[in-house]
mmCIF file with all atom_site columns, C-alpha atoms in Angstrom:
data_model
loop_
_atom_site.group_PDB
_atom_site.id
_atom_site.type_symbol
_atom_site.label_atom_id
_atom_site.label_alt_id
_atom_site.label_comp_id
_atom_site.label_asym_id
_atom_site.label_entity_id
_atom_site.label_seq_id
_atom_site.pdbx_PDB_ins_code
_atom_site.Cartn_x
_atom_site.Cartn_y
_atom_site.Cartn_z
_atom_site.occupancy
_atom_site.B_iso_or_equiv
_atom_site.pdbx_formal_charge
_atom_site.auth_seq_id
_atom_site.auth_comp_id
_atom_site.auth_asym_id
_atom_site.auth_atom_id
_atom_site.pdbx_PDB_model_num
ATOM 1   C CA . MET N 1 1   ? -54.001 101.412 55.105 1.00 0.00 ? 1   MET N CA 1
ATOM 2   C CA . SER N 1 2   ? -56.926 102.041 57.185 1.00 0.00 ? 2   SER N CA 1
ATOM 3   C CA . ASP N 1 3   ? -59.004 98.966  59.302 1.00 0.00 ? 3   ASP N CA 1
ATOM 4   C CA . ALA N 1 4   ? -62.161 100.230 57.108 1.00 0.00 ? 4   ALA N CA 1
ATOM 5   C CA . SER N 1 5   ? -60.273 99.214  53.983 1.00 0.00 ? 5   SER N CA 1
ATOM 6   C CA . GLU N 1 6   ? -58.714 95.717  54.895 1.00 0.00 ? 6   GLU N CA 1
ATOM 7   C CA . THR N 1 7   ? -62.430 94.410  56.187 1.00 0.00 ? 7   THR N CA 1
ATOM 8   C CA . LEU N 1 8   ? -66.077 94.841  54.437 1.00 0.00 ? 8   LEU N CA 1
ATOM 9   C CA . ALA N 1 9   ? -69.027 93.509  56.774 1.00 0.00 ? 9   ALA N CA 1
ATOM 10  C CA . GLY N 1 10  ? -66.358 91.800  58.878 1.00 0.00 ? 10  GLY N CA 1
ATOM 11  C CA . ARG N 1 11  ? -64.920 90.611  56.246 1.00 0.00 ? 11  ARG N CA 1
ATOM 12  C CA . GLU N 1 12  ? -60.963 90.787  56.346 1.00 0.00 ? 12  GLU N CA 1
ATOM 13  C CA . ARG N 1 13  ? -58.341 89.816  53.515 1.00 0.00 ? 13  ARG N CA 1
ATOM 14  C CA . LEU N 1 14  ? -57.190 86.756  53.385 1.00 0.00 ? 14  LEU N CA 1
ATOM 15  C CA . SER N 1 15  ? -53.971 85.005  54.250 1.00 0.00 ? 15  SER N CA 1
ATOM 16  C CA . GLU N 1 16  ? -52.026 82.382  52.269 1.00 0.00 ? 16  GLU N CA 1
ATOM 17  C CA . PRO N 1 17  ? -54.004 79.352  52.696 1.00 0.00 ? 17  PRO N CA 1
ATOM 18  C CA . GLU N 1 18  ? -52.637 76.655  54.346 1.00 0.00 ? 18  GLU N CA 1
ATOM 19  C CA . ILE N 1 19  ? -52.318 73.533  52.700 1.00 0.00 ? 19  ILE N CA 1
ATOM 20  C CA . ARG N 1 20  ? -52.215 69.862  54.449 1.00 0.00 ? 20  ARG N CA 1
ATOM 21  C CA . VAL N 1 21  ? -51.219 66.466  52.474 1.00 0.00 ? 21  VAL N CA 1
ATOM 22  C CA . HIS N 1 22  ? -52.691 63.327  53.296 1.00 0.00 ? 22  HIS N CA 1
ATOM 23  C CA . PRO N 1 23  ? -51.036 60.884  50.786 1.00 0.00 ? 23  PRO N CA 1
ATOM 24  C CA . VAL N 1 24  ? -51.799 56.953  51.021 1.00 0.00 ? 24  VAL N CA 1
ATOM 25  C CA . MET N 1 25  ? -49.953 54.090  49.547 1.00 0.00 ? 25  MET N CA 1
ATOM 26  C CA . THR N 1 26  ? -51.804 51.667  47.224 1.00 0.00 ? 26  THR N CA 1
ATOM 27  C CA . GLY N 1 27  ? -50.025 48.322  46.565 1.00 0.00 ? 27  GLY N CA 1
ATOM 28  C CA . ASN N 1 28  ? -50.571 48.676  42.500 1.00 0.00 ? 28  ASN N CA 1
ATOM 29  C CA . GLY N 1 29  ? -47.249 52.049  42.312 1.00 0.00 ? 29  GLY N CA 1
ATOM 30  C CA . THR N 1 30  ? -50.278 54.344  42.807 1.00 0.00 ? 30  THR N CA 1
ATOM 31  C CA . CYS N 1 31  ? -50.606 57.095  45.382 1.00 0.00 ? 31  CYS N CA 1
ATOM 32  C CA . ASN N 1 32  ? -54.150 58.268  46.609 1.00 0.00 ? 32  ASN N CA 1
ATOM 33  C CA . VAL N 1 33  ? -53.853 61.784  48.087 1.00 0.00 ? 33  VAL N CA 1
ATOM 34  C CA . THR N 1 34  ? -55.941 64.438  49.502 1.00 0.00 ? 34  THR N CA 1
ATOM 35  C CA . PHE N 1 35  ? -55.082 68.056  49.626 1.00 0.00 ? 35  PHE N CA 1
ATOM 36  C CA . THR N 1 36  ? -57.045 70.358  52.269 1.00 0.00 ? 36  THR N CA 1
ATOM 37  C CA . CYS N 1 37  ? -57.108 73.984  51.729 1.00 0.00 ? 37  CYS N CA 1
ATOM 38  C CA . SER N 1 38  ? -57.786 76.361  54.944 1.00 0.00 ? 38  SER N CA 1
ATOM 39  C CA . ALA N 1 39  ? -57.594 79.815  54.773 1.00 0.00 ? 39  ALA N CA 1
ATOM 40  C CA . GLY N 1 40  ? -58.384 80.646  58.544 1.00 0.00 ? 40  GLY N CA 1
ATOM 41  C CA . GLU N 1 41  ? -61.915 82.251  57.870 1.00 0.00 ? 41  GLU N CA 1
ATOM 42  C CA . ARG N 1 42  ? -65.347 80.424  58.557 1.00 0.00 ? 42  ARG N CA 1
ATOM 43  C CA . ALA N 1 43  ? -66.223 78.702  55.862 1.00 0.00 ? 43  ALA N CA 1
ATOM 44  C CA . ARG N 1 44  ? -69.328 79.974  55.454 1.00 0.00 ? 44  ARG N CA 1
ATOM 45  C CA . HIS N 1 45  ? -67.540 83.085  53.842 1.00 0.00 ? 45  HIS N CA 1
ATOM 46  C CA . LEU N 1 46  ? -65.229 81.467  51.560 1.00 0.00 ? 46  LEU N CA 1
ATOM 47  C CA . ASN N 1 47  ? -65.178 79.444  48.350 1.00 0.00 ? 47  ASN N CA 1
ATOM 48  C CA . TYR N 1 48  ? -62.473 77.286  47.366 1.00 0.00 ? 48  TYR N CA 1
ATOM 49  C CA . ALA N 1 49  ? -60.742 76.653  43.747 1.00 0.00 ? 49  ALA N CA 1
ATOM 50  C CA . TRP N 1 50  ? -58.720 73.542  42.319 1.00 0.00 ? 50  TRP N CA 1
ATOM 51  C CA . THR N 1 51  ? -56.849 74.256  39.326 1.00 0.00 ? 51  THR N CA 1
ATOM 52  C CA . ARG N 1 52  ? -53.311 73.198  38.070 1.00 0.00 ? 52  ARG N CA 1
ATOM 53  C CA . PRO N 1 53  ? -50.983 75.984  36.678 1.00 0.00 ? 53  PRO N CA 1
ATOM 54  C CA . ALA N 1 54  ? -50.859 74.620  33.707 1.00 0.00 ? 54  ALA N CA 1
ATOM 55  C CA . GLY N 1 55  ? -54.329 73.883  32.353 1.00 0.00 ? 55  GLY N CA 1
ATOM 56  C CA . GLY N 1 56  ? -55.956 76.080  34.129 1.00 0.00 ? 56  GLY N CA 1
ATOM 57  C CA . ALA N 1 57  ? -59.401 73.947  34.446 1.00 0.00 ? 57  ALA N CA 1
ATOM 58  C CA . VAL N 1 58  ? -60.784 73.976  37.492 1.00 0.00 ? 58  VAL N CA 1
ATOM 59  C CA . LEU N 1 59  ? -60.700 70.306  39.479 1.00 0.00 ? 59  LEU N CA 1
ATOM 60  C CA . ALA N 1 60  ? -62.354 70.703  42.283 1.00 0.00 ? 60  ALA N CA 1
ATOM 61  C CA . THR N 1 61  ? -65.004 73.784  44.696 1.00 0.00 ? 61  THR N CA 1
ATOM 62  C CA . GLU N 1 62  ? -64.307 72.580  47.861 1.00 0.00 ? 62  GLU N CA 1
ATOM 63  C CA . GLU N 1 63  ? -62.145 72.620  50.477 1.00 0.00 ? 63  GLU N CA 1
ATOM 64  C CA . SER N 1 64  ? -60.931 68.907  50.008 1.00 0.00 ? 64  SER N CA 1
ATOM 65  C CA . LEU N 1 65  ? -59.311 67.468  46.702 1.00 0.00 ? 65  LEU N CA 1
ATOM 66  C CA . LEU N 1 66  ? -58.666 63.929  46.280 1.00 0.00 ? 66  LEU N CA 1
ATOM 67  C CA . LEU N 1 67  ? -55.851 62.806  43.704 1.00 0.00 ? 67  LEU N CA 1
ATOM 68  C CA . GLN N 1 68  ? -54.266 59.869  41.692 1.00 0.00 ? 68  GLN N CA 1
ATOM 69  C CA . HIS N 1 69  ? -50.703 59.965  41.501 1.00 0.00 ? 69  HIS N CA 1
ATOM 70  C CA . ARG N 1 70  ? -48.425 57.131  39.807 1.00 0.00 ? 70  ARG N CA 1
ATOM 71  C CA . LEU N 1 71  ? -45.092 56.929  40.777 1.00 0.00 ? 71  LEU N CA 1
ATOM 72  C CA . GLY N 1 72  ? -42.142 57.799  38.497 1.00 0.00 ? 72  GLY N CA 1
ATOM 73  C CA . ASP N 1 73  ? -44.991 60.648  36.742 1.00 0.00 ? 73  ASP N CA 1
ATOM 74  C CA . GLU N 1 74  ? -44.387 63.665  35.924 1.00 0.00 ? 74  GLU N CA 1
ATOM 75  C CA . ASP N 1 75  ? -44.878 65.999  38.481 1.00 0.00 ? 75  ASP N CA 1
ATOM 76  C CA . SER N 1 76  ? -48.033 68.300  37.940 1.00 0.00 ? 76  SER N CA 1
ATOM 77  C CA . PRO N 1 77  ? -48.782 70.925  40.348 1.00 0.00 ? 77  PRO N CA 1
ATOM 78  C CA . ILE N 1 78  ? -52.286 72.144  41.966 1.00 0.00 ? 78  ILE N CA 1
ATOM 79  C CA . THR N 1 79  ? -53.536 75.414  43.058 1.00 0.00 ? 79  THR N CA 1
ATOM 80  C CA . CYS N 1 80  ? -55.773 76.285  45.949 1.00 0.00 ? 80  CYS N CA 1
ATOM 81  C CA . THR N 1 81  ? -57.814 79.745  45.343 1.00 0.00 ? 81  THR N CA 1
ATOM 82  C CA . ALA N 1 82  ? -59.453 81.070  48.335 1.00 0.00 ? 82  ALA N CA 1
ATOM 83  C CA . THR N 1 83  ? -61.778 83.558  47.924 1.00 0.00 ? 83  THR N CA 1
ATOM 84  C CA . ASN N 1 84  ? -63.657 85.857  50.065 1.00 0.00 ? 84  ASN N CA 1
ATOM 85  C CA . PRO N 1 85  ? -66.156 88.852  48.999 1.00 0.00 ? 85  PRO N CA 1
ATOM 86  C CA . VAL N 1 86  ? -63.021 90.894  50.003 1.00 0.00 ? 86  VAL N CA 1
ATOM 87  C CA . SER N 1 87  ? -59.835 89.100  48.529 1.00 0.00 ? 87  SER N CA 1
ATOM 88  C CA . ASN N 1 88  ? -58.355 85.775  47.100 1.00 0.00 ? 88  ASN N CA 1
ATOM 89  C CA . SER N 1 89  ? -55.271 84.140  47.803 1.00 0.00 ? 89  SER N CA 1
ATOM 90  C CA . SER N 1 90  ? -53.337 80.999  46.334 1.00 0.00 ? 90  SER N CA 1
ATOM 91  C CA . ALA N 1 91  ? -51.081 78.481  47.831 1.00 0.00 ? 91  ALA N CA 1
ATOM 92  C CA . SER N 1 92  ? -49.283 75.405  45.771 1.00 0.00 ? 92  SER N CA 1
ATOM 93  C CA . ALA N 1 93  ? -48.492 72.006  46.715 1.00 0.00 ? 93  ALA N CA 1
ATOM 94  C CA . SER N 1 94  ? -46.990 68.848  44.572 1.00 0.00 ? 94  SER N CA 1
ATOM 95  C CA . PRO N 1 95  ? -48.663 65.161  44.418 1.00 0.00 ? 95  PRO N CA 1
ATOM 96  C CA . LYS N 1 96  ? -44.897 64.084  42.942 1.00 0.00 ? 96  LYS N CA 1
ATOM 97  C CA . VAL N 1 97  ? -43.746 65.438  46.943 1.00 0.00 ? 97  VAL N CA 1
ATOM 98  C CA . ALA N 1 98  ? -46.779 64.568  48.840 1.00 0.00 ? 98  ALA N CA 1
ATOM 99  C CA . CYS N 1 99  ? -46.264 60.713  47.299 1.00 0.00 ? 99  CYS N CA 1
ATOM 100 C CA . GLU N 1 100 ? -42.646 60.405  46.265 1.00 0.00 ? 100 GLU N CA 1
ATOM 101 C CA . GLY N 1 101 ? -40.903 62.776  48.632 1.00 0.00 ? 101 GLY N CA 1
ATOM 102 C CA . PRO N 1 102 ? -39.031 65.964  48.118 1.00 0.00 ? 102 PRO N CA 1
ATOM 103 C CA . VAL N 1 103 ? -36.564 65.669  45.020 1.00 0.00 ? 103 VAL N CA 1
ATOM 104 C CA . LEU N 1 104 ? -33.183 65.359  46.499 1.00 0.00 ? 104 LEU N CA 1
ATOM 105 C CA . PRO N 1 105 ? -29.579 66.858  44.769 1.00 0.00 ? 105 PRO N CA 1
ATOM 106 C CA . GLN N 1 106 ? -28.398 64.880  42.844 1.00 0.00 ? 106 GLN N CA 1
ATOM 107 C CA . THR N 1 107 ? -24.548 63.557  44.109 1.00 0.00 ? 107 THR N CA 1
ATOM 108 C CA . PRO N 1 108 ? -21.713 63.350  42.478 1.00 0.00 ? 108 PRO N CA 1
ATOM 109 C CA . ALA N 1 109 ? -20.987 59.605  41.082 1.00 0.00 ? 109 ALA N CA 1
ATOM 110 C CA . LEU N 1 110 ? -17.602 60.023  42.812 1.00 0.00 ? 110 LEU N CA 1
ATOM 111 C CA . SER N 1 111 ? -17.243 62.118  46.296 1.00 0.00 ? 111 SER N CA 1
ATOM 112 C CA . TYR N 1 112 ? -13.852 63.566  47.281 1.00 0.00 ? 112 TYR N CA 1
ATOM 113 C CA . CYS N 1 113 ? -13.819 60.790  50.195 1.00 0.00 ? 113 CYS N CA 1
ATOM 114 C CA . HIS N 1 114 ? -14.120 58.376  47.554 1.00 0.00 ? 114 HIS N CA 1
ATOM 115 C CA . ALA N 1 115 ? -11.379 59.485  45.406 1.00 0.00 ? 115 ALA N CA 1
ATOM 116 C CA . LYS N 1 116 ? -9.117  59.943  48.650 1.00 0.00 ? 116 LYS N CA 1
ATOM 117 C CA . GLY N 1 117 ? -9.731  56.486  49.748 1.00 0.00 ? 117 GLY N CA 1
ATOM 118 C CA . ILE N 1 118 ? -9.149  54.829  46.326 1.00 0.00 ? 118 ILE N CA 1
ATOM 119 C CA . LEU N 1 119 ? -5.970  56.644  45.709 1.00 0.00 ? 119 LEU N CA 1
ATOM 120 C CA . VAL N 1 120 ? -4.620  55.855  49.594 1.00 0.00 ? 120 VAL N CA 1
ATOM 121 C CA . LEU N 1 121 ? -5.469  51.854  48.559 1.00 0.00 ? 121 LEU N CA 1
ATOM 122 C CA . GLY N 1 122 ? -3.712  52.524  45.212 1.00 0.00 ? 122 GLY N CA 1
ATOM 123 C CA . VAL N 1 123 ? -0.548  53.589  46.742 1.00 0.00 ? 123 VAL N CA 1
ATOM 124 C CA . LEU N 1 124 ? -0.369  51.082  49.681 1.00 0.00 ? 124 LEU N CA 1
ATOM 125 C CA . GLY N 1 125 ? -0.769  48.534  46.947 1.00 0.00 ? 125 GLY N CA 1
ATOM 126 C CA . ALA N 1 126 ? 2.177   49.948  45.141 1.00 0.00 ? 126 ALA N CA 1
ATOM 127 C CA . LEU N 1 127 ? 4.662   49.812  47.876 1.00 0.00 ? 127 LEU N CA 1
ATOM 128 C CA . LEU N 1 128 ? 3.046   46.012  48.967 1.00 0.00 ? 128 LEU N CA 1
ATOM 129 C CA . ALA N 1 129 ? 4.345   45.174  45.518 1.00 0.00 ? 129 ALA N CA 1
ATOM 130 C CA . GLY N 1 130 ? 7.500   47.022  46.023 1.00 0.00 ? 130 GLY N CA 1
ATOM 131 C CA . ILE N 1 131 ? 8.453   45.245  48.895 1.00 0.00 ? 131 ILE N CA 1
ATOM 132 C CA . LEU N 1 132 ? 7.727   42.037  47.474 1.00 0.00 ? 132 LEU N CA 1
ATOM 133 C CA . MET N 1 133 ? 9.475   42.359  44.565 1.00 0.00 ? 133 MET N CA 1
ATOM 134 C CA . VAL N 1 134 ? 12.421  44.156  46.542 1.00 0.00 ? 134 VAL N CA 1
ATOM 135 C CA . HIS N 1 135 ? 12.620  41.540  49.353 1.00 0.00 ? 135 HIS N CA 1
ATOM 136 C CA . VAL N 1 136 ? 10.565  38.652  48.664 1.00 0.00 ? 136 VAL N CA 1
ATOM 137 C CA . LEU N 1 137 ? 11.141  37.482  45.102 1.00 0.00 ? 137 LEU N CA 1
ATOM 138 C CA . PRO N 1 138 ? 15.259  37.627  46.254 1.00 0.00 ? 138 PRO N CA 1
ATOM 139 C CA . ALA N 1 139 ? 15.547  35.985  49.166 1.00 0.00 ? 139 ALA N CA 1
ATOM 140 C CA . ARG N 1 140 ? 13.510  33.343  46.596 1.00 0.00 ? 140 ARG N CA 1
ATOM 141 C CA . GLU N 1 141 ? 15.997  33.216  44.237 1.00 0.00 ? 141 GLU N CA 1
ATOM 142 C CA . GLN N 1 142 ? 19.000  32.838  46.633 1.00 0.00 ? 142 GLN N CA 1
ATOM 143 C CA . ARG N 1 143 ? 17.395  29.780  48.255 1.00 0.00 ? 143 ARG N CA 1
ATOM 144 C CA . ARG N 1 144 ? 17.517  27.910  44.877 1.00 0.00 ? 144 ARG N CA 1
ATOM 145 C CA . PRO N 1 145 ? 20.579  25.452  44.263 1.00 0.00 ? 145 PRO N CA 1
#
């Protein structure tokens, strides 16, 4: 592509916006999270729109958006779309991830190391029981008159 098609009156195509996240926990299980969208161009050339992909309704048309998230609620990502006269670009963020952290993969209930340890303890217990039966109990019976 030529430089002329990439620009219009000195404005460039937008790269993917950066979304900065600032969560603040409150005492009642609620997280207030501020999302700030930045597309790297002077603000007077940009328009912003915050939406939820599921519903599509515009939540705000400013650079920043304040949302409340209740801990344990379902995830409901938001999308920032930055628009200039030449192009538009979007990025998404998650209030749940911002407030609760990323979802970690589930670990199996019993890992290989735990199973191995339990097996070793079982073998040692069986050996101890065998030693008691073979050596200690016969020795006690021999002492009886």
